[in-house]
């Protein structure tokens, strides 16, 4: 199985901050990497697929980059609605696997 | 816009079989993989498996011996059965459509307790 390691596992940030979350795959996954946002008590929602393609309706403050084994999700200017947990997921090979999550909290 | 509506028993006893169904409304049923994913309380996400409209399946090896995912294309529905459940199977179970990315249902909490 491909292990997905996210860092940090949690972070505290202020409104307006630029936030970067990293995701490392245990082996190369080309660009088959997606990011999801999950708010408490809700299902995850898609933000980004294929490493850097923005899901329809997702604001452009979210961006993704990387290739191979190292990937990042960046929120350019954190807003109150962005405080949530973020997960990466690889779909290069089965079984599909997720990172452990990064909880973004208010400082 | 596609909607995923899921249902099934929310409370099971150890050794029973979990059974969930997900209905797809408002979108094409073909051309996608239809997935099940779970999330234990307070923990991360685990992919269980998926099926396409032709009935081709992919399962997580960690659960493969206990799961069956099936599809009913006449009703645009797919289902999950997980046998011999234990407390470790307590989780919110999500159905999802996998295309370019995952589009998730609302989730069903399944609790296994004696």
mmCIF file of C-alpha atoms in Angstrom:
data_model
loop_
_atom_site.group_PDB
_atom_site.id
_atom_site.type_symbol
_atom_site.label_atom_id
_atom_site.label_comp_id
_atom_site.label_asym_id
_atom_site.label_seq_id
_atom_site.Cartn_x
_atom_site.Cartn_y
_atom_site.Cartn_z
ATOM 1 C CA UNK A 1 0.000 0.000 0.000
ATOM 2 C CA UNK A 2 1.104 3.576 -0.624
ATOM 3 C CA UNK A 3 1.383 5.471 2.661
ATOM 4 C CA UNK A 4 0.387 9.129 2.618
ATOM 5 C CA UNK A 5 1.977 11.283 5.311
ATOM 6 C CA UNK A 6 0.597 14.745 5.963
ATOM 7 C CA UNK A 7 2.320 17.470 7.916
ATOM 8 C CA UNK A 8 1.664 19.131 10.149
ATOM 9 C CA UNK A 9 -1.103 17.129 11.797
ATOM 10 C CA UNK A 10 -2.499 20.392 13.137
ATOM 11 C CA UNK A 11 -1.750 24.068 12.922
ATOM 12 C CA UNK A 12 -2.999 27.322 14.378
ATOM 13 C CA UNK A 13 -3.310 30.293 12.090
ATOM 14 C CA UNK A 14 -4.947 33.697 11.929
ATOM 15 C CA UNK A 15 -7.443 35.074 9.457
ATOM 16 C CA UNK A 16 -5.502 36.379 6.469
ATOM 17 C CA UNK A 17 -2.542 34.036 6.939
ATOM 18 C CA UNK A 18 -1.063 32.013 4.111
ATOM 19 C CA UNK A 19 -1.161 28.334 5.027
ATOM 20 C CA UNK A 20 0.704 25.420 3.449
ATOM 21 C CA UNK A 21 0.028 21.752 4.121
ATOM 22 C CA UNK A 22 2.315 19.057 2.800
ATOM 23 C CA UNK A 23 1.598 15.486 1.778
ATOM 24 C CA UNK A 24 4.296 12.909 1.075
ATOM 25 C CA UNK A 25 3.688 9.577 -0.654
ATOM 26 C CA UNK A 26 5.756 6.509 0.221
ATOM 27 C CA UNK A 27 6.321 5.957 -3.506
ATOM 28 C CA UNK A 28 5.761 7.927 -6.679
ATOM 29 C CA UNK A 29 2.134 8.603 -7.598
ATOM 30 C CA UNK A 30 2.646 10.812 -10.651
ATOM 31 C CA UNK A 31 0.031 13.567 -10.293
ATOM 32 C CA UNK A 32 -2.774 11.340 -8.978
ATOM 33 C CA UNK A 33 -3.302 13.360 -5.822
ATOM 34 C CA UNK A 34 -6.488 14.944 -4.499
ATOM 35 C CA UNK A 35 -7.263 17.241 -1.558
ATOM 36 C CA UNK A 36 -10.448 17.333 0.516
ATOM 37 C CA UNK A 37 -11.825 19.655 3.174
ATOM 38 C CA UNK A 38 -13.926 18.321 6.029
ATOM 39 C CA UNK A 39 -15.824 20.386 8.568
ATOM 40 C CA UNK A 40 -17.073 18.872 11.851
ATOM 41 C CA UNK A 41 -20.039 16.563 11.389
ATOM 42 C CA UNK A 42 -19.971 16.895 7.608
ATOM 43 C CA UNK A 43 -18.813 14.775 4.708
ATOM 44 C CA UNK A 44 -15.526 15.721 3.042
ATOM 45 C CA UNK A 45 -15.708 17.957 0.006
ATOM 46 C CA UNK A 46 -13.395 17.975 -2.960
ATOM 47 C CA UNK A 47 -11.010 20.894 -3.353
ATOM 48 C CA UNK A 48 -8.375 19.783 -5.834
ATOM 49 C CA UNK A 49 -7.763 16.795 -8.106
ATOM 50 C CA UNK A 50 -4.836 15.784 -10.296
ATOM 51 C CA UNK A 51 -2.509 17.674 -7.928
ATOM 52 C CA UNK A 52 -3.419 21.172 -9.065
ATOM 53 C CA UNK A 53 -6.831 21.202 -10.783
ATOM 54 C CA UNK A 54 -9.407 23.169 -8.840
ATOM 55 C CA UNK A 55 -12.773 21.476 -8.363
ATOM 56 C CA UNK A 56 -15.644 23.471 -9.870
ATOM 57 C CA UNK A 57 -16.926 26.078 -7.435
ATOM 58 C CA UNK A 58 -13.842 26.041 -5.193
ATOM 59 C CA UNK A 59 -12.350 29.518 -4.684
ATOM 60 C CA UNK A 60 -8.988 30.309 -6.227
ATOM 61 C CA UNK A 61 -7.409 30.972 -2.815
ATOM 62 C CA UNK A 62 -6.859 27.192 -2.777
ATOM 63 C CA UNK A 63 -4.004 25.865 -4.879
ATOM 64 C CA UNK A 64 -2.095 22.619 -5.160
ATOM 65 C CA UNK A 65 1.310 21.689 -6.472
ATOM 66 C CA UNK A 66 3.862 18.892 -6.566
ATOM 67 C CA UNK A 67 4.630 15.692 -8.381
ATOM 68 C CA UNK A 68 6.059 12.268 -7.717
ATOM 69 C CA UNK A 69 6.081 11.954 -3.943
ATOM 70 C CA UNK A 70 5.824 15.489 -2.544
ATOM 71 C CA UNK A 71 2.713 17.651 -2.739
ATOM 72 C CA UNK A 72 1.374 20.816 -1.151
ATOM 73 C CA UNK A 73 -1.963 22.477 -0.571
ATOM 74 C CA UNK A 74 -1.831 26.243 -0.091
ATOM 75 C CA UNK A 75 -4.547 28.563 1.161
ATOM 76 C CA UNK A 76 -3.490 32.035 0.147
ATOM 77 C CA UNK A 77 -5.483 34.038 2.688
ATOM 78 C CA UNK A 78 -7.194 32.073 5.424
ATOM 79 C CA UNK A 79 -10.813 32.978 6.078
ATOM 80 C CA UNK A 80 -13.113 31.891 8.937
ATOM 81 C CA UNK A 81 -14.858 29.332 6.723
ATOM 82 C CA UNK A 82 -11.516 27.633 5.983
ATOM 83 C CA UNK A 83 -11.000 26.343 9.516
ATOM 84 C CA UNK A 84 -11.439 22.617 8.968
ATOM 85 C CA UNK A 85 -9.518 19.383 8.535
ATOM 86 C CA UNK A 86 -7.786 18.748 5.217
ATOM 87 C CA UNK A 87 -6.967 15.339 3.745
ATOM 88 C CA UNK A 88 -4.846 14.307 0.793
ATOM 89 C CA UNK A 89 -5.597 11.120 -1.143
ATOM 90 C CA UNK A 90 -3.669 9.177 -3.763
ATOM 91 C CA UNK A 91 -5.424 7.391 -6.587
ATOM 92 C CA UNK A 92 -2.397 6.158 -8.497
ATOM 93 C CA UNK A 93 -2.821 2.585 -7.309
ATOM 94 C CA UNK A 94 -5.046 0.356 -5.230
ATOM 95 C CA UNK A 95 -5.860 0.448 -2.432
ATOM 96 C CA UNK A 96 -6.667 4.133 -2.572
ATOM 97 C CA UNK A 97 -5.194 5.757 0.525
ATOM 98 C CA UNK A 98 -5.609 8.981 2.473
ATOM 99 C CA UNK A 99 -3.268 11.064 4.547
ATOM 100 C CA UNK A 100 -3.941 11.326 8.265
ATOM 101 C CA UNK A 101 -5.368 14.814 8.020
ATOM 102 C CA UNK A 102 -4.320 18.339 8.982
ATOM 103 C CA UNK A 103 -6.570 20.236 11.352
ATOM 104 C CA UNK A 104 -6.451 23.991 10.768
ATOM 105 C CA UNK A 105 -7.494 25.881 13.884
ATOM 106 C CA UNK A 106 -7.949 29.520 14.787
ATOM 107 C CA UNK A 107 -5.038 31.189 16.561
ATOM 108 C CA UNK B 1 -26.662 17.958 -9.884
ATOM 109 C CA UNK B 2 -25.914 14.489 -8.601
ATOM 110 C CA UNK B 3 -27.156 13.487 -5.159
ATOM 111 C CA UNK B 4 -26.136 10.423 -3.192
ATOM 112 C CA UNK B 5 -28.679 9.159 -0.681
ATOM 113 C CA UNK B 6 -27.558 6.359 1.614
ATOM 114 C CA UNK B 7 -29.283 4.246 4.217
ATOM 115 C CA UNK B 8 -28.847 1.158 6.368
ATOM 116 C CA UNK B 9 -28.916 -0.140 9.935
ATOM 117 C CA UNK B 10 -27.118 2.116 12.376
ATOM 118 C CA UNK B 11 -26.677 -0.273 15.307
ATOM 119 C CA UNK B 12 -25.271 -3.772 15.015
ATOM 120 C CA UNK B 13 -24.118 -6.458 17.396
ATOM 121 C CA UNK B 14 -20.696 -8.093 17.043
ATOM 122 C CA UNK B 15 -20.614 -10.843 14.387
ATOM 123 C CA UNK B 16 -23.577 -9.366 12.470
ATOM 124 C CA UNK B 17 -23.413 -8.142 8.886
ATOM 125 C CA UNK B 18 -23.374 -4.449 8.057
ATOM 126 C CA UNK B 19 -25.559 -3.584 5.090
ATOM 127 C CA UNK B 20 -25.721 -0.154 3.442
ATOM 128 C CA UNK B 21 -27.219 1.051 0.171
ATOM 129 C CA UNK B 22 -26.552 4.234 -1.778
ATOM 130 C CA UNK B 23 -28.909 5.616 -4.413
ATOM 131 C CA UNK B 24 -27.721 7.995 -7.109
ATOM 132 C CA UNK B 25 -30.038 10.751 -8.307
ATOM 133 C CA UNK B 26 -29.633 13.382 -10.958
ATOM 134 C CA UNK B 27 -26.585 12.196 -12.809
ATOM 135 C CA UNK B 28 -25.196 9.465 -15.012
ATOM 136 C CA UNK B 29 -24.582 6.124 -13.378
ATOM 137 C CA UNK B 30 -22.217 4.870 -16.043
ATOM 138 C CA UNK B 31 -18.641 5.958 -16.491
ATOM 139 C CA UNK B 32 -17.820 6.185 -12.792
ATOM 140 C CA UNK B 33 -16.600 4.031 -9.975
ATOM 141 C CA UNK B 34 -18.946 3.975 -6.966
ATOM 142 C CA UNK B 35 -17.043 3.840 -3.708
ATOM 143 C CA UNK B 36 -17.438 3.164 -0.026
ATOM 144 C CA UNK B 37 -15.207 4.948 2.476
ATOM 145 C CA UNK B 38 -15.341 4.935 6.270
ATOM 146 C CA UNK B 39 -14.196 7.150 9.111
ATOM 147 C CA UNK B 40 -14.036 5.909 12.729
ATOM 148 C CA UNK B 41 -15.102 8.558 15.260
ATOM 149 C CA UNK B 42 -12.399 11.192 15.581
ATOM 150 C CA UNK B 43 -10.096 9.440 13.114
ATOM 151 C CA UNK B 44 -9.083 9.551 9.464
ATOM 152 C CA UNK B 45 -10.507 8.128 6.269
ATOM 153 C CA UNK B 46 -10.237 4.546 5.034
ATOM 154 C CA UNK B 47 -11.177 3.467 1.516
ATOM 155 C CA UNK B 48 -13.206 0.249 1.585
ATOM 156 C CA UNK B 49 -13.755 -0.510 -2.075
ATOM 157 C CA UNK B 50 -15.616 0.368 -5.254
ATOM 158 C CA UNK B 51 -17.669 -0.956 -8.148
ATOM 159 C CA UNK B 52 -18.521 0.310 -11.618
ATOM 160 C CA UNK B 53 -21.764 -0.071 -13.554
ATOM 161 C CA UNK B 54 -20.427 -3.222 -15.200
ATOM 162 C CA UNK B 55 -19.946 -4.817 -11.802
ATOM 163 C CA UNK B 56 -16.157 -4.665 -11.795
ATOM 164 C CA UNK B 57 -14.918 -4.298 -8.219
ATOM 165 C CA UNK B 58 -11.791 -3.212 -6.389
ATOM 166 C CA UNK B 59 -11.494 -3.934 -2.668
ATOM 167 C CA UNK B 60 -9.152 -2.884 0.109
ATOM 168 C CA UNK B 61 -7.093 -6.008 0.877
ATOM 169 C CA UNK B 62 -7.410 -5.274 4.598
ATOM 170 C CA UNK B 63 -11.189 -5.863 4.357
ATOM 171 C CA UNK B 64 -11.476 -8.008 1.251
ATOM 172 C CA UNK B 65 -12.376 -11.229 3.035
ATOM 173 C CA UNK B 66 -15.392 -9.600 4.680
ATOM 174 C CA UNK B 67 -16.843 -7.243 2.068
ATOM 175 C CA UNK B 68 -19.129 -7.509 -0.905
ATOM 176 C CA UNK B 69 -19.984 -4.481 -3.006
ATOM 177 C CA UNK B 70 -22.792 -4.918 -5.510
ATOM 178 C CA UNK B 71 -24.626 -2.750 -8.007
ATOM 179 C CA UNK B 72 -28.204 -2.543 -9.281
ATOM 180 C CA UNK B 73 -28.100 -0.462 -12.440
ATOM 181 C CA UNK B 74 -31.887 -0.676 -12.884
ATOM 182 C CA UNK B 75 -32.266 1.385 -9.709
ATOM 183 C CA UNK B 76 -29.008 3.393 -9.921
ATOM 184 C CA UNK B 77 -28.005 1.943 -6.569
ATOM 185 C CA UNK B 78 -24.972 0.231 -5.117
ATOM 186 C CA UNK B 79 -24.562 -1.575 -1.829
ATOM 187 C CA UNK B 80 -22.009 -2.616 0.767
ATOM 188 C CA UNK B 81 -22.072 -5.705 2.936
ATOM 189 C CA UNK B 82 -19.439 -6.139 5.640
ATOM 190 C CA UNK B 83 -19.634 -9.401 7.536
ATOM 191 C CA UNK B 84 -18.549 -10.411 11.031
ATOM 192 C CA UNK B 85 -18.413 -6.867 12.349
ATOM 193 C CA UNK B 86 -16.625 -5.932 15.567
ATOM 194 C CA UNK B 87 -16.342 -2.712 17.557
ATOM 195 C CA UNK B 88 -13.436 -1.760 15.293
ATOM 196 C CA UNK B 89 -15.913 -1.402 12.428
ATOM 197 C CA UNK B 90 -17.753 1.413 14.228
ATOM 198 C CA UNK B 91 -17.506 4.377 11.882
ATOM 199 C CA UNK B 92 -19.302 6.831 9.654
ATOM 200 C CA UNK B 93 -19.649 5.089 6.304
ATOM 201 C CA UNK B 94 -19.729 7.251 3.193
ATOM 202 C CA UNK B 95 -20.738 6.345 -0.313
ATOM 203 C CA UNK B 96 -19.045 8.363 -3.039
ATOM 204 C CA UNK B 97 -18.802 8.768 -6.776
ATOM 205 C CA UNK B 98 -15.251 8.537 -8.126
ATOM 206 C CA UNK B 99 -14.664 10.403 -11.333
ATOM 207 C CA UNK B 100 -11.947 13.040 -11.586
ATOM 208 C CA UNK B 101 -12.281 13.135 -7.815
ATOM 209 C CA UNK B 102 -14.604 11.896 -5.095
ATOM 210 C CA UNK B 103 -18.114 13.273 -4.653
ATOM 211 C CA UNK B 104 -19.403 12.181 -1.238
ATOM 212 C CA UNK B 105 -22.734 11.174 0.223
ATOM 213 C CA UNK B 106 -23.778 12.497 3.616
ATOM 214 C CA UNK B 107 -22.562 9.500 5.610
ATOM 215 C CA UNK B 108 -24.191 6.961 7.921
ATOM 216 C CA UNK B 109 -22.967 6.289 11.444
ATOM 217 C CA UNK B 110 -22.781 2.571 12.115
ATOM 218 C CA UNK B 111 -22.155 1.533 15.712
ATOM 219 C CA UNK B 112 -21.182 -2.002 16.665
ATOM 220 C CA UNK B 113 -21.945 -2.758 20.287
ATOM 221 C CA UNK B 114 -23.162 -5.685 22.308
#
